[in-house]
Amino acid sequence: MSQNIDASQNLSSVDGTAAGIQDARVAVGKLADRARSASRVLARADRNWKDRALLAIAASLDTHRASVIKANAKDIAAGKANGTSDALLDRLKLNDKRVDALIAALEELAGLPDPVGTVLRGQTLPNGLRLRQVHVPMGVIGAIYEARPNVTVDIAGLALKSGNAVLLRGGSAAAHSNVALLALIRDALESVGLPADAVASVDAWGRDGADAMMGARGQIDVLIPRGGRELIQRVVTTASVPVIETGEGNVHIYLDESADASMAVPILLNAKTQRPSVCNTVETLLLNANAKASGEVLAALHKAGVRLHVDARAKALAGSTPTIDAQESDWDTEYMDLDLAVAVVDDLGGAIKHIRRHSTGHTEAILTNDLSHAERFIAEVDSAAVIVNASTRFTDGGQLGLGAEVGISTQKMHARGPMGLRELTTTKWIVQGDGHVRS
Amino acid sequence: MSQNIDASQNLSSVDGTAAGIQDARVAVGKLADRARSASRVLARADRNWKDRALLAIAASLDTHRASVIKANAKDIAAGKANGTSDALLDRLKLNDKRVDALIAALEELAGLPDPVGTVLRGQTLPNGLRLRQVHVPMGVIGAIYEARPNVTVDIAGLALKSGNAVLLRGGSAAAHSNVALLALIRDALESVGLPADAVASVDAWGRDGADAMMGARGQIDVLIPRGGRELIQRVVTTASVPVIETGEGNVHIYLDESADASMAVPILLNAKTQRPSVCNTVETLLLNANAKASGEVLAALHKAGVRLHVDARAKALAGSTPTIDAQESDWDTEYMDLDLAVAVVDDLGGAIKHIRRHSTGHTEAILTNDLSHAERFIAEVDSAAVIVNASTRFTDGGQLGLGAEVGISTQKMHARGPMGLRELTTTKWIVQGDGHVRS
């Protein structure tokens, strides 16, 4: 993979100080133009060709796993030297098992249907005009994310399969890993006759590179930030390129009066403890004041190691279960840890009111045996996913049968909820006539 | 309609100087909150209820047409005093015939299916989870437009039918007309038991009102600017609220070598002269150097009053037909008048190259009898609508069978091409289980 390693970023300028924002704009503009040219090849590549590229990347990851893990070790060492937290180091880490997971994900992606060319609507009008609204690639996607090198492979794979070129800004903490992964991806593209420029990185220009991407209106079609609140807010508020917002999940579960403990306890344990660090984990439990399952649920959560941040009424319901007094800020905190805010509400209306005030619009669930309550919750809660009697952990592209996903959109434009391949496309109207003029 | 006329804007502050941007932010924030509450009622209103509101507005327009036309006369008089151009005065004008058209549009809208509640995808997963992705209203839409009072009624109607509340900024030139129309719309809403706050105007805060809307992130779900280039660019580059860009059409028609004059002449005449001031009118004609129909097409356009801005090679093809020498800027000019830029290209590849450089991504057409050329044009031209052997005037919601439209989106996010009712909705995933947890 020598050619693209040579052509890849000069690590000495990864911190973004070597080049100013003007230089970054020019350089990123050139990368975007080359990505645009590459995108035109990809847009016309058939599924078979794109799948061969995905499998070539997977094979190369397998072949070069030692050098990828070695590059990653440099990032880990640098992170340790910088005093990076264990949680962040864990996200940064690549090992054999994680490389296997990346390979498996690429192979799974190759097995998914191609969204490009599928017809959304079509008809022949009374005047004989033939119409089709067809899914086509966006063109050039920009991805801005943090120190997770696996995202480099995930996003590149999703972009390729949906026929898009992609510019990546992966964060300096994973710089060595990303250089190795990028070179391998670009070589694999060339090995199947696709242009390497379909996947490129702006990491050499550091934060200036990210800023240049945000301003590359007309050159980048859509920006997808993936990461923490601060990153996403910065992109959303400063970018002139359209942004699909992903992420933040201040997820609520409302335990209705009628819910049985036998259903509520397993769902709460799953939603809070299975993987506390992800966006579809529950962060606030709303207890109906008369919910019969309250005591049992709180005791089970405590037993599972969950710290309960309770309001005064929830404290009373907790009985002998140890709790922490909640602060006002707890209702808006995405803990991403074994913490749970717990509030008591008088009724379903109170739960909906609390959710309207504090939800980030990701996922909310109701646990109930009352049909009218389920219907009202579905109708009135304005979130990307509304769940009845199941774990909030199901808000996930793979779980919902969409296949791989780019993230969970918490906005209302373009895509809402898990963003699979289809959400990385736009549409084009194709109108065919025989000399038709408008009367 | 006294109550809402009283409650409507104080015209003395329409110029935006009376209140600062801070005051505007507070006031617009309050209007948006009231619109949010109203949107929750609308989101649950069934089609019948919304259609009754549309018909009540139509009936009220009919009843109060004299007072609406009288209010409009004040705007026209003010416009004349300000030296407003005849073209703008014509757009501003309301008369009996135009009021009739607004009434007819509302009645037609009432006849369209309701997008809310339609299921985009749905399935039961192997584990028994029931999934539906359902169209739901956006919530609160913001519309910023220029001196066309008919847009006030159009946008309010489209927003209502799609279950959304809407904040309007209609421009000071149409202030009196808009106050009269708004009062009538709000009264009609109340007459059928829907909240008047579902349709409100920020015109009382002038440009500050528009600026406040652009910054009302989280309170307004989407902004739709309608108007000239300057307006749209200002909204797109300054708004932190997501924007759906509509409008600009630098539309191309490519006349292929193989096209017959018998088809090309009627299409070009229709595309250029039927309604030159709208966005789907052709602005540049690209002639294949060997197109047999060139001379006849240019002569027919000239005869129809079209001024031909030609490059050197097109001048030669024009023969005795009078022409104007094109400037470089002509290739990027949306004339919206009886002017047409004409360039000669060597082949289809040259046409696609010209289009990539100068198109605004609205509509491009090819006139050809060569199947492979048609297919290549469809595949490689990256515009919202790609047309083969028909007039570009068909890029229109009504013509394409979508019913009424908000505008033509020239961007790739969310909606592309004519934006009908469906494009004013988002989706919600509804997940129903029986105690399901993720394994």
Coordinates of C-alpha atoms in Angstrom, one line a residue, chain A residues 36 40 43-44 120-121 123 125 127 129 131-133 136-140 217 221-222 233 236-237 239-240 242-245 263 266-268 270 274-275 280 356 371 374-391 393-396 399-402 411-418 422-423 425-439, chain B residues 36 40 43-44 120-121 123 125 127 129 131-133 136-140 217 221-222 233 236-237 239-240 242-245 263 266-268 270 274-275 280 356 371 374-391 393-396 399-402 411-418 422-423 425-439:
Chain A
R36 CA -16.5 15.2 -6.9
R40 CA -19.3 10.7 -10.7
A43 CA -22.6 7.2 -8.9
R44 CA -22.5 5.0 -12.1
L120 CA -39.4 6.0 -5.0
R121 CA -42.4 6.9 -7.1
Q123 CA -46.2 7.0 -13.1
L125 CA -49.3 11.0 -16.6
N127 CA -50.6 13.3 -21.2
L129 CA -45.2 11.9 -19.8
L131 CA -42.1 10.1 -14.5
R132 CA -39.7 8.4 -12.1
Q133 CA -38.3 9.7 -8.9
V136 CA -29.3 8.8 -6.5
P137 CA -26.1 9.4 -4.5
M138 CA -25.7 12.7 -2.7
G139 CA -22.3 13.2 -4.3
V140 CA -19.6 14.3 -1.8
R217 CA -20.8 25.0 0.4
D221 CA -23.2 18.2 -0.3
V222 CA -23.8 17.2 3.3
Q233 CA -23.2 21.8 18.1
V236 CA -24.5 22.6 13.3
T237 CA -24.2 26.3 14.2
A239 CA -21.4 25.1 8.9
S240 CA -22.9 26.7 5.8
P242 CA -26.2 21.4 5.1
V243 CA -25.7 19.2 8.2
I244 CA -27.4 16.0 9.3
E245 CA -27.4 16.1 13.1
M263 CA -42.1 -6.7 31.9
P266 CA -36.0 -6.6 32.3
I267 CA -36.6 -3.7 29.9
L268 CA -35.2 -1.2 32.4
N270 CA -31.6 -3.8 29.3
Q274 CA -26.5 -3.4 28.5
R275 CA -24.3 -0.6 27.1
N280 CA -30.1 4.8 22.9
R356 CA -41.4 17.8 25.8
L371 CA -54.0 0.7 25.0
A374 CA -50.0 3.6 24.4
E375 CA -51.8 5.4 21.5
R376 CA -51.6 8.8 23.2
F377 CA -47.9 8.4 23.9
I378 CA -47.3 7.4 20.3
A379 CA -49.3 10.4 19.0
E380 CA -48.0 13.1 21.3
V381 CA -44.3 12.3 21.8
D382 CA -42.3 14.0 19.1
S383 CA -39.2 11.9 18.9
A384 CA -37.4 10.0 16.1
A385 CA -38.4 6.7 17.7
V386 CA -41.4 6.1 20.0
I387 CA -41.4 2.7 21.7
V388 CA -44.1 0.7 23.4
N389 CA -43.2 -2.1 25.8
A390 CA -39.7 -2.7 24.5
S391 CA -36.1 -1.6 25.3
R393 CA -31.8 -0.1 22.8
F394 CA -33.7 -1.1 19.7
T395 CA -33.2 2.4 18.1
D396 CA -30.4 1.1 15.9
Q399 CA -31.8 -3.9 15.1
L400 CA -34.6 -2.2 13.1
G401 CA -33.6 -4.2 10.0
L402 CA -32.1 -1.3 8.0
Q411 CA -33.4 16.3 13.6
K412 CA -36.5 16.4 11.3
M413 CA -34.9 17.3 8.0
H414 CA -34.0 14.6 5.5
A415 CA -33.6 11.7 7.8
R416 CA -34.9 11.0 11.3
G417 CA -33.9 8.0 13.4
P418 CA -31.3 5.4 12.3
R422 CA -31.1 5.1 1.8
E423 CA -30.6 8.1 4.0
T425 CA -29.0 9.3 -1.1
T426 CA -31.1 12.1 -2.6
T427 CA -33.6 11.7 -5.4
K428 CA -33.7 12.9 -9.0
W429 CA -36.9 13.3 -11.1
I430 CA -36.6 11.8 -14.5
V431 CA -39.2 13.0 -17.0
Q432 CA -39.5 11.4 -20.5
G433 CA -41.7 12.7 -23.2
D434 CA -42.2 12.7 -27.0
G435 CA -42.1 16.4 -27.7
H436 CA -44.4 17.3 -24.8
V437 CA -45.0 21.0 -24.1
R438 CA -47.0 22.5 -21.3
S439 CA -50.4 23.8 -22.2
Chain B
R36 CA -45.7 25.0 18.8
R40 CA -49.7 19.8 18.5
A43 CA -50.7 17.2 14.2
R44 CA -53.6 15.3 15.6
L120 CA -43.4 4.8 4.6
R121 CA -42.1 1.4 5.6
Q123 CA -42.6 -4.8 9.1
L125 CA -39.2 -8.4 12.8
N127 CA -38.3 -11.3 17.1
L129 CA -41.2 -6.3 17.2
L131 CA -42.2 -1.4 13.2
R132 CA -43.7 1.4 11.3
Q133 CA -42.0 4.5 9.9
V136 CA -45.7 13.1 10.8
P137 CA -45.8 16.9 10.5
M138 CA -42.5 18.8 10.9
G139 CA -44.1 21.0 13.6
V140 CA -43.4 24.7 13.1
R217 CA -33.1 27.0 16.4
D221 CA -38.1 23.2 12.7
V222 CA -37.4 24.3 9.1
Q233 CA -28.6 33.2 -0.1
V236 CA -29.1 29.8 3.6
T237 CA -25.8 31.3 4.9
A239 CA -29.8 30.7 9.4
S240 CA -29.0 28.3 12.2
P242 CA -32.3 24.1 8.9
V243 CA -33.2 25.6 5.6
I244 CA -34.8 24.1 2.5
E245 CA -33.5 26.0 -0.4
M263 CA -40.0 18.5 -32.0
P266 CA -42.3 23.8 -30.1
I267 CA -40.4 22.7 -27.0
L268 CA -38.0 25.6 -27.1
N270 CA -42.8 26.6 -24.8
Q274 CA -44.8 30.6 -22.2
R275 CA -43.9 32.2 -18.9
N280 CA -38.4 26.4 -14.9
R356 CA -21.8 20.9 -14.6
L371 CA -31.3 6.4 -26.9
A374 CA -30.7 10.1 -23.5
E375 CA -29.5 7.5 -21.1
R376 CA -26.1 9.2 -20.6
F377 CA -27.7 12.6 -20.1
I378 CA -30.1 11.1 -17.4
A379 CA -27.2 9.4 -15.7
E380 CA -24.7 12.2 -15.7
V381 CA -26.6 15.4 -15.2
D382 CA -27.0 16.0 -11.5
S383 CA -30.1 18.1 -11.3
A384 CA -33.4 17.9 -9.4
A385 CA -35.2 17.2 -12.7
V386 CA -33.7 15.7 -15.9
I387 CA -36.0 15.8 -18.9
V388 CA -35.9 14.0 -22.2
N389 CA -37.8 15.4 -25.2
A390 CA -40.2 17.6 -23.2
S391 CA -40.4 21.2 -22.1
R393 CA -41.9 23.9 -17.9
F394 CA -43.0 20.5 -16.5
T395 CA -40.8 20.9 -13.4
D396 CA -43.8 21.9 -11.3
Q399 CA -47.7 19.3 -13.7
L400 CA -45.9 16.3 -12.2
G401 CA -49.0 15.1 -10.3
L402 CA -47.9 16.0 -6.8
Q411 CA -30.7 21.2 -2.9
K412 CA -30.1 17.5 -2.1
M413 CA -31.2 17.3 1.5
H414 CA -34.7 16.3 2.5
A415 CA -36.5 17.3 -0.7
R416 CA -35.3 17.8 -4.2
G417 CA -37.5 19.1 -7.0
P418 CA -41.1 20.1 -6.5
R422 CA -45.2 15.0 1.7
E423 CA -42.0 17.1 1.7
T425 CA -43.5 16.2 6.8
T426 CA -40.8 14.2 8.6
T427 CA -41.1 10.7 9.8
K428 CA -41.3 8.9 13.2
W429 CA -40.4 5.3 13.9
I430 CA -43.1 3.6 16.0
V431 CA -41.8 0.4 17.7
Q432 CA -44.2 -1.9 19.5
G433 CA -43.2 -4.9 21.5
D434 CA -44.3 -7.2 24.3
G435 CA -41.5 -6.8 26.8
H436 CA -38.7 -7.1 24.1
V437 CA -35.1 -6.5 25.2
R438 CA -32.1 -6.4 23.0
S439 CA -29.9 -9.5 23.2

